[in-house]
CSV table of C-alpha atoms and ligand atoms in Angstrom, one decimal:
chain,number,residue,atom,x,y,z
Z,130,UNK,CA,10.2,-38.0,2.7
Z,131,UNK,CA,7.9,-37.8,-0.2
Z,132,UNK,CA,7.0,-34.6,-1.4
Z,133,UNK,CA,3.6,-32.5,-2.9
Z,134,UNK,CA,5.6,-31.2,-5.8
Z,135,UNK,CA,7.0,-34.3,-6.8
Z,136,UNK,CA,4.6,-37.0,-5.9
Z,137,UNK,CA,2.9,-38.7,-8.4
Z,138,UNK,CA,-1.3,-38.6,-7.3
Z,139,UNK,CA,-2.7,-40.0,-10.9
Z,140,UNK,CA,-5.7,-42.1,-10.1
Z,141,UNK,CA,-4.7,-42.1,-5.8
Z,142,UNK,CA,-7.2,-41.2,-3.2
Z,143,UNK,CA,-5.9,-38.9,-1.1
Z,144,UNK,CA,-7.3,-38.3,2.3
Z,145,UNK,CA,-5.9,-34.9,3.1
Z,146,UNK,CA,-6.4,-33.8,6.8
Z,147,UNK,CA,-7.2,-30.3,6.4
Z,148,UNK,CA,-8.3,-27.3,8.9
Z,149,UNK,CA,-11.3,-26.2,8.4
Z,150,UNK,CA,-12.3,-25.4,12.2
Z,151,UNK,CA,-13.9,-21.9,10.7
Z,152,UNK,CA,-15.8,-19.6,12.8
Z,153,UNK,CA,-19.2,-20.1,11.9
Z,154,UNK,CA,-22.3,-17.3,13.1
Z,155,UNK,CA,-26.0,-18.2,14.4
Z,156,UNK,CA,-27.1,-19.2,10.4
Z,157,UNK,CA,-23.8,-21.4,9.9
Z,158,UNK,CA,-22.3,-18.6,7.8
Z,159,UNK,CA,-18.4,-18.8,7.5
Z,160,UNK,CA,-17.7,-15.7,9.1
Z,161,UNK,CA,-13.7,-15.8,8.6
Z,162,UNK,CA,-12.5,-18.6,5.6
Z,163,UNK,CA,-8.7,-17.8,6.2
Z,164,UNK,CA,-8.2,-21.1,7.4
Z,165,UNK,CA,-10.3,-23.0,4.3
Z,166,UNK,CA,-8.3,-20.1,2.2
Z,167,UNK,CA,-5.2,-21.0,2.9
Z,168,UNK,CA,-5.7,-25.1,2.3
Z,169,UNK,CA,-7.0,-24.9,-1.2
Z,170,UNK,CA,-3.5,-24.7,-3.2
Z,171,UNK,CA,-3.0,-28.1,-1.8
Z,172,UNK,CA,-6.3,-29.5,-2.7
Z,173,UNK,CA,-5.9,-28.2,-5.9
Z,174,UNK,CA,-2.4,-29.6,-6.1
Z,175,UNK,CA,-3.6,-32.7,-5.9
Z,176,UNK,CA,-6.7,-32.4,-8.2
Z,177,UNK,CA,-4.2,-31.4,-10.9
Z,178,UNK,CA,-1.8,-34.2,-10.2
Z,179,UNK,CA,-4.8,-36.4,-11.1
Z,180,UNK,CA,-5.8,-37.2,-7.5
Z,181,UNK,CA,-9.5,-38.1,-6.0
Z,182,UNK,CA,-9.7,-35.6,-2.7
Z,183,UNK,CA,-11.1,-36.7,0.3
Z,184,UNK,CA,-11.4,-34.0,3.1
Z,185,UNK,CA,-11.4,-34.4,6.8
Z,186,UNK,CA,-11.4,-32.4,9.4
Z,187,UNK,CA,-12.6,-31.1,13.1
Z,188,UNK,CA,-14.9,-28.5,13.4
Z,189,UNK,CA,-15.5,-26.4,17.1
Z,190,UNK,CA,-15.7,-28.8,20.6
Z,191,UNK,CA,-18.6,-31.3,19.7
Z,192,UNK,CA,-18.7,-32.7,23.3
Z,193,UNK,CA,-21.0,-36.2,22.3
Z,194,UNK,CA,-21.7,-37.0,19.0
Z,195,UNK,CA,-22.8,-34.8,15.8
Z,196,UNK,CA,-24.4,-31.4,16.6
Z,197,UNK,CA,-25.7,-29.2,14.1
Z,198,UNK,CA,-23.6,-26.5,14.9
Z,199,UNK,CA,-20.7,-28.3,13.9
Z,200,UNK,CA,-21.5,-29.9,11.1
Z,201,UNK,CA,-19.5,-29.7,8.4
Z,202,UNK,CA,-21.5,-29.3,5.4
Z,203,UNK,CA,-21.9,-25.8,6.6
Z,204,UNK,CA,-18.8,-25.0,5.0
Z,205,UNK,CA,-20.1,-26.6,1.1
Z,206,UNK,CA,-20.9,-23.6,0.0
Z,207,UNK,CA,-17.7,-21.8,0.3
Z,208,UNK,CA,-15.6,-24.5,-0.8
Z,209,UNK,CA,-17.4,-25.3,-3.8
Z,210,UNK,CA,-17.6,-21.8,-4.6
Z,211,UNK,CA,-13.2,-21.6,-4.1
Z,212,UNK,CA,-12.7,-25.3,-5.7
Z,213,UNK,CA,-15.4,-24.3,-8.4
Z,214,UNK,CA,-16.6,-27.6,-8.4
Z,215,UNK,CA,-19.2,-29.6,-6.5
Z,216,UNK,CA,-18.6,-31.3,-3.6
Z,217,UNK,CA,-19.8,-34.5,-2.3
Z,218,UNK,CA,-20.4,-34.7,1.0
Z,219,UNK,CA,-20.5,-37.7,3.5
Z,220,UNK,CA,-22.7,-37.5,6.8
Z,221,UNK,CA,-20.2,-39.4,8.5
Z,222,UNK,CA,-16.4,-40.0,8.5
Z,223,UNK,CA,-16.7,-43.5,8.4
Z,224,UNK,CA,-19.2,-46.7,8.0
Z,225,UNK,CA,-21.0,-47.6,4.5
Z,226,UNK,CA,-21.9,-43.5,3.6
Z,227,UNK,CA,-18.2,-42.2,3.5
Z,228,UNK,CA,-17.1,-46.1,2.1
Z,229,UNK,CA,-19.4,-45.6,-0.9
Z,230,UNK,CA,-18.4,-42.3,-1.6
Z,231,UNK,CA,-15.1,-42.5,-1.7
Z,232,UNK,CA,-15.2,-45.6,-3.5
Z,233,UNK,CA,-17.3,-44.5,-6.1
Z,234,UNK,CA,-14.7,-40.9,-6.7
Z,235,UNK,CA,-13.4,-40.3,-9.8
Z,236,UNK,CA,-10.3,-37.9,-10.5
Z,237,UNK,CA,-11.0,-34.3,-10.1
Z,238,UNK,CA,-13.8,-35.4,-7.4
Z,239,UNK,CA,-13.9,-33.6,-4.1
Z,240,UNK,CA,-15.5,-35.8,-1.1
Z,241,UNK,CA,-15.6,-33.8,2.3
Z,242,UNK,CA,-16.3,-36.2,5.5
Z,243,UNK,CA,-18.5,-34.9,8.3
Z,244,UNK,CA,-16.9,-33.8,11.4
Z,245,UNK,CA,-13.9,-36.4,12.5
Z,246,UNK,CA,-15.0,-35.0,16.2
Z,247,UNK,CA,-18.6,-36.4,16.2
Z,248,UNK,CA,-16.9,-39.7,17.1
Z,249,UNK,CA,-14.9,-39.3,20.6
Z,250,UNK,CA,-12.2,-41.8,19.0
Z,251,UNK,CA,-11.0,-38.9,16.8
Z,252,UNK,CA,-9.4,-37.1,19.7
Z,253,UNK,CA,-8.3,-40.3,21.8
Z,254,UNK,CA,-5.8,-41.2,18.9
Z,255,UNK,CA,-8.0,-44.4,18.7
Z,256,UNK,CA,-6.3,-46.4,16.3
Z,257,UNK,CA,-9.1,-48.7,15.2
Z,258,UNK,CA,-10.8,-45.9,14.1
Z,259,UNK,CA,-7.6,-44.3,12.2
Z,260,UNK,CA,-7.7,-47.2,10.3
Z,261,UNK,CA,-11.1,-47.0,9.3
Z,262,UNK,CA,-10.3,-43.6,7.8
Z,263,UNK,CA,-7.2,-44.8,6.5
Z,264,UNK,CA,-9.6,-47.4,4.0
Z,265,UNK,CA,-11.0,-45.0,2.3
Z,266,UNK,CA,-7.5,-43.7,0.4
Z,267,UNK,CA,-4.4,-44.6,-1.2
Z,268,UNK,CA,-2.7,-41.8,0.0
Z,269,UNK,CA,-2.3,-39.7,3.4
Z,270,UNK,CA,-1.7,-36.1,3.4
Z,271,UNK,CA,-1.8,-33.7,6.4
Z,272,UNK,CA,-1.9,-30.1,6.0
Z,273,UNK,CA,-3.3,-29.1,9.8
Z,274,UNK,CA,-0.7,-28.1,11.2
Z,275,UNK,CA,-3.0,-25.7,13.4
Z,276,UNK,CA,-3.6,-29.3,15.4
Z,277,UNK,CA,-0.1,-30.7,14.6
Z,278,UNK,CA,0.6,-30.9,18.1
Z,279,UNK,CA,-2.0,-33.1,18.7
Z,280,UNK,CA,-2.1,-37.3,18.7
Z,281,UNK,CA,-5.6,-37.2,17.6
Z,282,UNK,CA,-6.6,-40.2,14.9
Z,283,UNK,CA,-6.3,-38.2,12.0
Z,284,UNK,CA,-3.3,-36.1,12.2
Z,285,UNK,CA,-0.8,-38.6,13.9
Z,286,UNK,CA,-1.9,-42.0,14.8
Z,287,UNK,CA,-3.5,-42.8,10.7
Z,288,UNK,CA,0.2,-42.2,9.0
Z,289,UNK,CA,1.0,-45.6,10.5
Z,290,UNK,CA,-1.5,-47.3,7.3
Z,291,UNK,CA,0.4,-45.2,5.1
Z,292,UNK,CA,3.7,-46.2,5.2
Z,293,UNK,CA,5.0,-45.4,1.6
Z,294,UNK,CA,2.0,-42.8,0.8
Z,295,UNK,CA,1.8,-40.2,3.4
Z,296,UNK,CA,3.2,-36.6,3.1
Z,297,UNK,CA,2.7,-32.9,4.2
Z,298,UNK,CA,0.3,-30.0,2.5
Z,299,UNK,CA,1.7,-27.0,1.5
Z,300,UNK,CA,0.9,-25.6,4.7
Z,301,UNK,CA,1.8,-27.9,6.9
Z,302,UNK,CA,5.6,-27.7,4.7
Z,303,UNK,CA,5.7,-24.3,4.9
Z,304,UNK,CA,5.0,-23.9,8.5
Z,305,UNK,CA,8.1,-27.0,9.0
Z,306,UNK,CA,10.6,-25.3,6.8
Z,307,UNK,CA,10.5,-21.4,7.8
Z,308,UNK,CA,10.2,-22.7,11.8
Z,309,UNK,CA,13.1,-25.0,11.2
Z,310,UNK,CA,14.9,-22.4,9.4
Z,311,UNK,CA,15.2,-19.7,12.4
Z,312,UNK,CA,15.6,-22.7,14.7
Z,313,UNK,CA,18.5,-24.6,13.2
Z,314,UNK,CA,19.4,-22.6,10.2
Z,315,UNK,CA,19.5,-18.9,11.4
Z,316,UNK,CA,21.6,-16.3,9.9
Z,317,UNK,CA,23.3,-14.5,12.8
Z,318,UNK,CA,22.9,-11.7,14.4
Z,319,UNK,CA,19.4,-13.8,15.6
Z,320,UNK,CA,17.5,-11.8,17.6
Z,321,UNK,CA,13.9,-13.3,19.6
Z,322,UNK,CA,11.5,-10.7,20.6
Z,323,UNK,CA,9.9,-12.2,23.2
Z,324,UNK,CA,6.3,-10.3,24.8
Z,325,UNK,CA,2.9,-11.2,26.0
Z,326,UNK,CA,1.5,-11.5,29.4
Z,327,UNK,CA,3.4,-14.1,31.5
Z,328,UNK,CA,6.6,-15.5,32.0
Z,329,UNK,CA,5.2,-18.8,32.6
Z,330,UNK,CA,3.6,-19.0,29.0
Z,331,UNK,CA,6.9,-18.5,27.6
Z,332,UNK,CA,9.8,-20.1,29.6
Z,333,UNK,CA,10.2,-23.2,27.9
Z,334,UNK,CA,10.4,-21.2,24.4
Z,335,UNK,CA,13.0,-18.8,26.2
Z,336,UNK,CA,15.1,-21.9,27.7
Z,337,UNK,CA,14.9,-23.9,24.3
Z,338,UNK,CA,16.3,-20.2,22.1
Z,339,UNK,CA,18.6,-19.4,24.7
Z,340,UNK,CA,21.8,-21.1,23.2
Z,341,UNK,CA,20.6,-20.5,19.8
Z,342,UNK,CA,20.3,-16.6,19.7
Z,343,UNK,CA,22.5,-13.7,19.7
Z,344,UNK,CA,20.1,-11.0,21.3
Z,345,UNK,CA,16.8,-11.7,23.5
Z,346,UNK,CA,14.6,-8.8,23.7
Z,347,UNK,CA,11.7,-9.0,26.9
Z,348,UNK,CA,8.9,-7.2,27.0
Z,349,UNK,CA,5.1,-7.1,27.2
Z,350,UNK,CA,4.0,-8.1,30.9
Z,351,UNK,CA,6.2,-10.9,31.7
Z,352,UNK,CA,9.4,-7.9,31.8
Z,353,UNK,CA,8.0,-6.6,35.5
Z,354,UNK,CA,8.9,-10.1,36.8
Z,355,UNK,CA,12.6,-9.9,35.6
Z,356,UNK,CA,12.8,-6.4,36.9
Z,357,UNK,CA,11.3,-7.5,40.0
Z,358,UNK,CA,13.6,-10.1,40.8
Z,359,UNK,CA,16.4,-7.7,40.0
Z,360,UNK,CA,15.1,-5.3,42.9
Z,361,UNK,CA,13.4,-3.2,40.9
Z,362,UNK,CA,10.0,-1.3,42.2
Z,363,UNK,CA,6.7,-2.1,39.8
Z,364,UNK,CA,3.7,-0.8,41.8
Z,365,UNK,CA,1.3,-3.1,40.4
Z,366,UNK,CA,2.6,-4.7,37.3
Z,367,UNK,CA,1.6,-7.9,36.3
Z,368,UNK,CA,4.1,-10.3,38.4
Z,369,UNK,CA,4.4,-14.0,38.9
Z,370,UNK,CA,6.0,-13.7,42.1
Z,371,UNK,CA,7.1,-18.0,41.9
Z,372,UNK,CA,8.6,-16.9,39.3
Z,373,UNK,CA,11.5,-14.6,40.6
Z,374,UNK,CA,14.0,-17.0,40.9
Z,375,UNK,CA,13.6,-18.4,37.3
Z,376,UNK,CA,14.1,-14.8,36.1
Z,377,UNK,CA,17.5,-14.6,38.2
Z,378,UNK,CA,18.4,-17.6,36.9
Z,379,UNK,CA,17.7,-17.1,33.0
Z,380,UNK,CA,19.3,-13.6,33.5
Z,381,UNK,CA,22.2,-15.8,34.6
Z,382,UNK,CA,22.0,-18.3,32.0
Z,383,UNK,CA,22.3,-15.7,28.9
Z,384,UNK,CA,25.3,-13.9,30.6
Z,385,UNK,CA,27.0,-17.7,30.8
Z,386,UNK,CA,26.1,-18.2,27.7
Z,387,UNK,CA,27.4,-14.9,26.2
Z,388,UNK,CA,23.5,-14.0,25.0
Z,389,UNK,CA,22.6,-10.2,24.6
Z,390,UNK,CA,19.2,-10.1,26.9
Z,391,UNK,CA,17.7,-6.6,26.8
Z,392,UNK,CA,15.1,-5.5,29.1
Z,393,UNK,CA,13.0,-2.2,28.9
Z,394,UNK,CA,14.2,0.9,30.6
Z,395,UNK,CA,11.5,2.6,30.8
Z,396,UNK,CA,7.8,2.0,31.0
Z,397,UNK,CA,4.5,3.9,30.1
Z,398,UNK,CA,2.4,3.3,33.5
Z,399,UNK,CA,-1.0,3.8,34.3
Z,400,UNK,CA,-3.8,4.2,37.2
Z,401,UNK,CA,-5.9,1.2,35.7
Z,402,UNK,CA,-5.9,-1.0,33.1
Z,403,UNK,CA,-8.0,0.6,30.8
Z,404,UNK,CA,-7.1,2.4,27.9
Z,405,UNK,CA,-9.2,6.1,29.7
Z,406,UNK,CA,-7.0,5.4,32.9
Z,407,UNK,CA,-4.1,8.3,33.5
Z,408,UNK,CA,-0.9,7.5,31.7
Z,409,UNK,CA,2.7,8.8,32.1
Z,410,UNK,CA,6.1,7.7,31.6
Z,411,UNK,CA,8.5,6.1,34.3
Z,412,UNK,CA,11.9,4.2,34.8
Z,413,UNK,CA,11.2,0.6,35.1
Z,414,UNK,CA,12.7,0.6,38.7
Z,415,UNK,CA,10.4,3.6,40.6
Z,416,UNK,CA,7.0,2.8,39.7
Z,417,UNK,CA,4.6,3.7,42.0
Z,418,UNK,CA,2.0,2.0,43.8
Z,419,UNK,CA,-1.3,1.9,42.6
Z,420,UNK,CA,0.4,2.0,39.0
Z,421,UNK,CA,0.8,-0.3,36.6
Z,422,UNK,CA,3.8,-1.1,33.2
Z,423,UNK,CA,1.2,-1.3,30.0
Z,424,UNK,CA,3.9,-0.5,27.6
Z,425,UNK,CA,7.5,0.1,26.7
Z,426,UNK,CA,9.1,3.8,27.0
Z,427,UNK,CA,10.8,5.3,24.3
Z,428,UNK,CA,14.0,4.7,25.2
Z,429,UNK,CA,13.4,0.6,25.1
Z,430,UNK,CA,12.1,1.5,22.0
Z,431,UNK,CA,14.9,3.3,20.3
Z,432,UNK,CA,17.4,0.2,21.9
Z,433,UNK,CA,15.3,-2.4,20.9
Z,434,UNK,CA,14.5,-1.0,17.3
Z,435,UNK,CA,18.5,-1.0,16.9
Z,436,UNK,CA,19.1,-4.1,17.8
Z,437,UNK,CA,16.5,-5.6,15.6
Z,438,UNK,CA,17.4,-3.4,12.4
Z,439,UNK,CA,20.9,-4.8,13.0
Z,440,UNK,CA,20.0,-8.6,13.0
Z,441,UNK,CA,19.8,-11.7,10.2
Z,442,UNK,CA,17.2,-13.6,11.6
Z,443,UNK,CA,14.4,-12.5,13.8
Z,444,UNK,CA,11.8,-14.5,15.7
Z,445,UNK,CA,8.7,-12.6,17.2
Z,446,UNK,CA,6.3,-13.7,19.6
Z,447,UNK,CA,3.8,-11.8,22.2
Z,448,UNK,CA,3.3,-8.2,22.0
Z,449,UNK,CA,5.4,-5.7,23.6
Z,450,UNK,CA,2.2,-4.0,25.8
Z,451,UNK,CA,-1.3,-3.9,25.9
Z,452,UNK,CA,-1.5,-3.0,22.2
Z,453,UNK,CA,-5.3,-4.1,22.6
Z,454,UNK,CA,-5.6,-0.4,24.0
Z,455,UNK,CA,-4.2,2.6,21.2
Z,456,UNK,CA,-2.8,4.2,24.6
Z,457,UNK,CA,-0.4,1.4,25.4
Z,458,UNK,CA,0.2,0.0,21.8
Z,459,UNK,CA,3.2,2.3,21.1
Z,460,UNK,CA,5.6,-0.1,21.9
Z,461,UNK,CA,4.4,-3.1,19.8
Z,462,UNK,CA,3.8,-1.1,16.9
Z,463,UNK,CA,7.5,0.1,16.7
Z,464,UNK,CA,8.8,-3.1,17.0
Z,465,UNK,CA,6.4,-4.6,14.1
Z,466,UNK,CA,7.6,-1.3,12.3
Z,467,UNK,CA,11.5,-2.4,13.4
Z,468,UNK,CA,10.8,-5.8,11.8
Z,469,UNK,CA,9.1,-4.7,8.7
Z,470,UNK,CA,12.5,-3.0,8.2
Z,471,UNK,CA,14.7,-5.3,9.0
Z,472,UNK,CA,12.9,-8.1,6.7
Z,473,UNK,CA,13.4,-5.0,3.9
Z,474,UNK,CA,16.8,-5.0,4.4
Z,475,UNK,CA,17.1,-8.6,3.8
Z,476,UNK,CA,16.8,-10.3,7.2
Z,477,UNK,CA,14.7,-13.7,7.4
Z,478,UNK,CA,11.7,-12.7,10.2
Z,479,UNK,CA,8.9,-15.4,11.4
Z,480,UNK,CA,6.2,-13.9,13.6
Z,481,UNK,CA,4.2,-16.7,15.2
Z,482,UNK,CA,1.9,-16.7,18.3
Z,483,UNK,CA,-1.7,-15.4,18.2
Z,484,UNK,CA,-1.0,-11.8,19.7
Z,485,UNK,CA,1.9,-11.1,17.8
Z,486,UNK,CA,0.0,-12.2,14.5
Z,487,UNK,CA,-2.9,-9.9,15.4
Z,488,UNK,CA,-0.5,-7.2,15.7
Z,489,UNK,CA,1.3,-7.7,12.7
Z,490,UNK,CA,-2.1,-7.3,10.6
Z,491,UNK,CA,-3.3,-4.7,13.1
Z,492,UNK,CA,-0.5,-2.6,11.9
Z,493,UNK,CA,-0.9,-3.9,8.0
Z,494,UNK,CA,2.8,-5.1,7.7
Z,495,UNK,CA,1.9,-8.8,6.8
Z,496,UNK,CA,3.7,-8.4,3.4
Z,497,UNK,CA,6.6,-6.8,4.5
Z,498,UNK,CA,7.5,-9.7,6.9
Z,499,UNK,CA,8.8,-12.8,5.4
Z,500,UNK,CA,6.3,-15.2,7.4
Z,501,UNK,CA,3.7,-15.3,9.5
Z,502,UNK,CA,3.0,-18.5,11.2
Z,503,UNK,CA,-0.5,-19.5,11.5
Z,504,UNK,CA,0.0,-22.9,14.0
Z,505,UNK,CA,-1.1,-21.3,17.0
Z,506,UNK,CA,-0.5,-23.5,19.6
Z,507,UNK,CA,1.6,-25.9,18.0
Z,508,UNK,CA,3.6,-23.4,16.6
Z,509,UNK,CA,4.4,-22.6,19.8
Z,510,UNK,CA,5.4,-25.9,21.2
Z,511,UNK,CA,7.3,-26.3,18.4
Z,512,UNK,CA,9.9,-23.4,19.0
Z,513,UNK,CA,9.6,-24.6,22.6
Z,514,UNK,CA,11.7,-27.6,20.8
Z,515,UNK,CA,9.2,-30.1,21.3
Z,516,UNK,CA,8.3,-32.9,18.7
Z,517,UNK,CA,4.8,-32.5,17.4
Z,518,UNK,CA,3.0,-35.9,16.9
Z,519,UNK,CA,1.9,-34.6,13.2
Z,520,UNK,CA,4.8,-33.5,12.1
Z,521,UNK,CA,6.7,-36.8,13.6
Z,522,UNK,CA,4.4,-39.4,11.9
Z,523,UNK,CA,5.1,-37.9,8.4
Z,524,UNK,CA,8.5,-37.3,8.4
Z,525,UNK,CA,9.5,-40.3,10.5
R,613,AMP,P1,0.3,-13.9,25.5
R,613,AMP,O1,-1.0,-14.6,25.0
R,613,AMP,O2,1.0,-14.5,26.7
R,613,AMP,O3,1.3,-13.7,24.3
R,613,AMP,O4,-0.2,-12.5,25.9
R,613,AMP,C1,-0.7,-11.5,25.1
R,613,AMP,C2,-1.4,-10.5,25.9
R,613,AMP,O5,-0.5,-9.9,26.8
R,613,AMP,C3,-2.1,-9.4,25.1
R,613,AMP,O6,-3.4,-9.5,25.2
R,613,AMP,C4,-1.5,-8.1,25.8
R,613,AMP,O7,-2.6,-7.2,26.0
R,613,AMP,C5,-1.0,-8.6,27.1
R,613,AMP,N1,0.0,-7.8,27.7
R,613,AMP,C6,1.1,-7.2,27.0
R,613,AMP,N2,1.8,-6.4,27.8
R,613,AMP,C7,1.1,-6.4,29.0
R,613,AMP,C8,1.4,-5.7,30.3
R,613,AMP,N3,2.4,-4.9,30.4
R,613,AMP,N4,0.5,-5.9,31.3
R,613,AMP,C9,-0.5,-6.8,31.1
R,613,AMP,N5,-0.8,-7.4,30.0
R,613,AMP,C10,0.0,-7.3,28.9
């Protein structure tokens, strides 16, 4: 597999797949750039190495054809102002406009393509229209990996053109390496944290870490349904009541396979879920009805806090309660604090999954974590153990 660092992009074209889906507000103002932020060591990467850049990406849910809204050139500005150069700009990601363009781009050029989604092909991985893009370049770089888990034309299906030229971003590397290091290279004790509202959202994550980790910590609302289907009383917890069996059954599955799988003790309840409701503490087992588990207790806490200040390599995803409210966010707070310490004392700890990353910065302990994944959905499918289209069309 080629490499960023080592490739040599004198006088190639590259057509780097970026993700620059931004949110914009009603005067097309970028109102949060992390995402454009966090792609321009590549494109500058490649502008050193002596490499013409050609940009493409999607931008929002165009349903037919361009919009305003979604236009692309929204975002010249900002990235002009990072790159501190100009940029060209094409009105369309293919036909004689983006042609010219990039055939007329000289070395330390930056061309940005309108919107790959204003043409329905994009998302149907039509491969016509991957080619089309693929003209424009010598070389094919994707550093999406927000959409990695996607066959669209532009991060899967136009590698195939590239057969010698195509390699990964420094995002899209990162995000491979640190994933694949908890995943096939952990340092044991492994602990997964696993939280967030259903059981059903996360089985396939907790079937594919099951034979890999030591410990498996549940919490968040998908814990009532294991306690539940142990004959435990929640009052009104959030349950998936299809689900019962499957708990039995992965309770089951971690004792065969010798896994440590630690479920809260003890719960901070409420009347309502709402963060003015009446709150006290209770024993997972007795809570009453008309109550509801929005949290952890302390003594999951101290248990839990243990286990992860005693292990190598730790995986986080989904919050341990309803951190959303300050009442209820106890829980998930420790347990970012637990593996802020952990990571201090030299353990490797990836935090991935929206909820979990919101805590992490809620609590301002991104630095003392040694990475925070920013794939979203794909990051998730990929620690479910699935192959992701973008990632598989690079590396082969
Ligand atoms: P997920 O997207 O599945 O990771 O779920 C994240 C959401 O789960 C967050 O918005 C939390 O507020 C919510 N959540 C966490 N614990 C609970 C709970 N005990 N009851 C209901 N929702 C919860």
């Amino acid at each position: 597999m080629k490499n960023i660092d080592t490739f040599d992009f004198t006088d190639k074209k590259t057509l780097i797949r970026v993700d620059f889906n931004v949110p914009l507000n009603a005067n097309f103002e970028i109102t949060d750039p992390t995402r454009i932020d966090a792609a321009i060591p590549t494109i500058r990467k490649v502008l050193r190495g002596g490499g013409p850049v050609i940009l493409m990406s999607h931008l929002g849910r165009p349903k037919e054809g361009p919009e305003e809204k979604f236009s692309l050139k929204h975002l010249i500005p900002y990235l002009s102002e990072q790159l501190d150069l100009d940029i060209e700009f094409a009105d369309d990601c293919i036909g004689d406009s983006a042609r010219n363009l990039a055939a007329r781009l000289q070395p330390g050029e930056v061309l940005l393509l309108e919107n790959l989604r204003f043409h329905k092909e994009e998302t149907k991985g039509d491969e016509a229209f991957a080619e089309k893009l693929s003209k424009l370049a010598d070389v094919y770089m994707n550093d999406a990996f927000g959409t990695a888990h996607r066959a669209h034309a532009s991060t899967a299906i136009i590698a195939k053109f590239f057969p010698e030229n195509k390699l990964f971003g420094y995002i899209m590397e990162n995000e491979v390496k640190n994933i694949d290091k908890v995943l096939h290279d952990a340092h044991k004790p492994f602990t997964a944290i696993l939280g967030g509202a259903k059981v059903s959202g996360k089985i396939e994550i907790i079937n594919n870490l099951m034979d890999k980790v030591d410990n498996l910590i549940v919490g968040g609302g998908m814990m009532f349904t294991f306690i539940k289907a142990m004959g435990g009383k929640v009052g009104n917890s959030l349950i998936e009541d299809d689900l019962l069996d499957l708990a039995l059954n992965t309770i089951e599955k971690a004792k065969s396979l010798g896994v440590n799988l630690y479920i809260p003790t003890d719960t901070v309840i409420a009347d309502d879920f709402n963060n003015d409701a009446n709150y006290m503490l209770s024993d997972v087992n007795t809570i009453p009805d008309g109550w509801m588990g929005l949290d952890i207790g302390p003594d999951s806490i101290k248990v839990f806090t243990e286990v992860i200040e005693n292990s190598n390599t730790i995986l986080w995803n989904g919050p341990m309660g309803v951190f959303e409210m300050d009442n209820f966010a106890e829980g998930t707070k420790a347990i970012a604090e637990a593996v802020a310490k952990a990571t201090g004392k030299g353990a490797f700890s990836l935090i991935g999954g929206g909820d979990s990353v919101a805590a992490i910065n809620k609590y301002k302990l991104k630095d003392k974590v040694s990475y925070v994944s920013t794939g979203g959905g794909a990051m998730l499918e990929y620690i479910e153990g699935k192959e992701l289209p973008g990632v598989k069309a690079i590396k082969g």
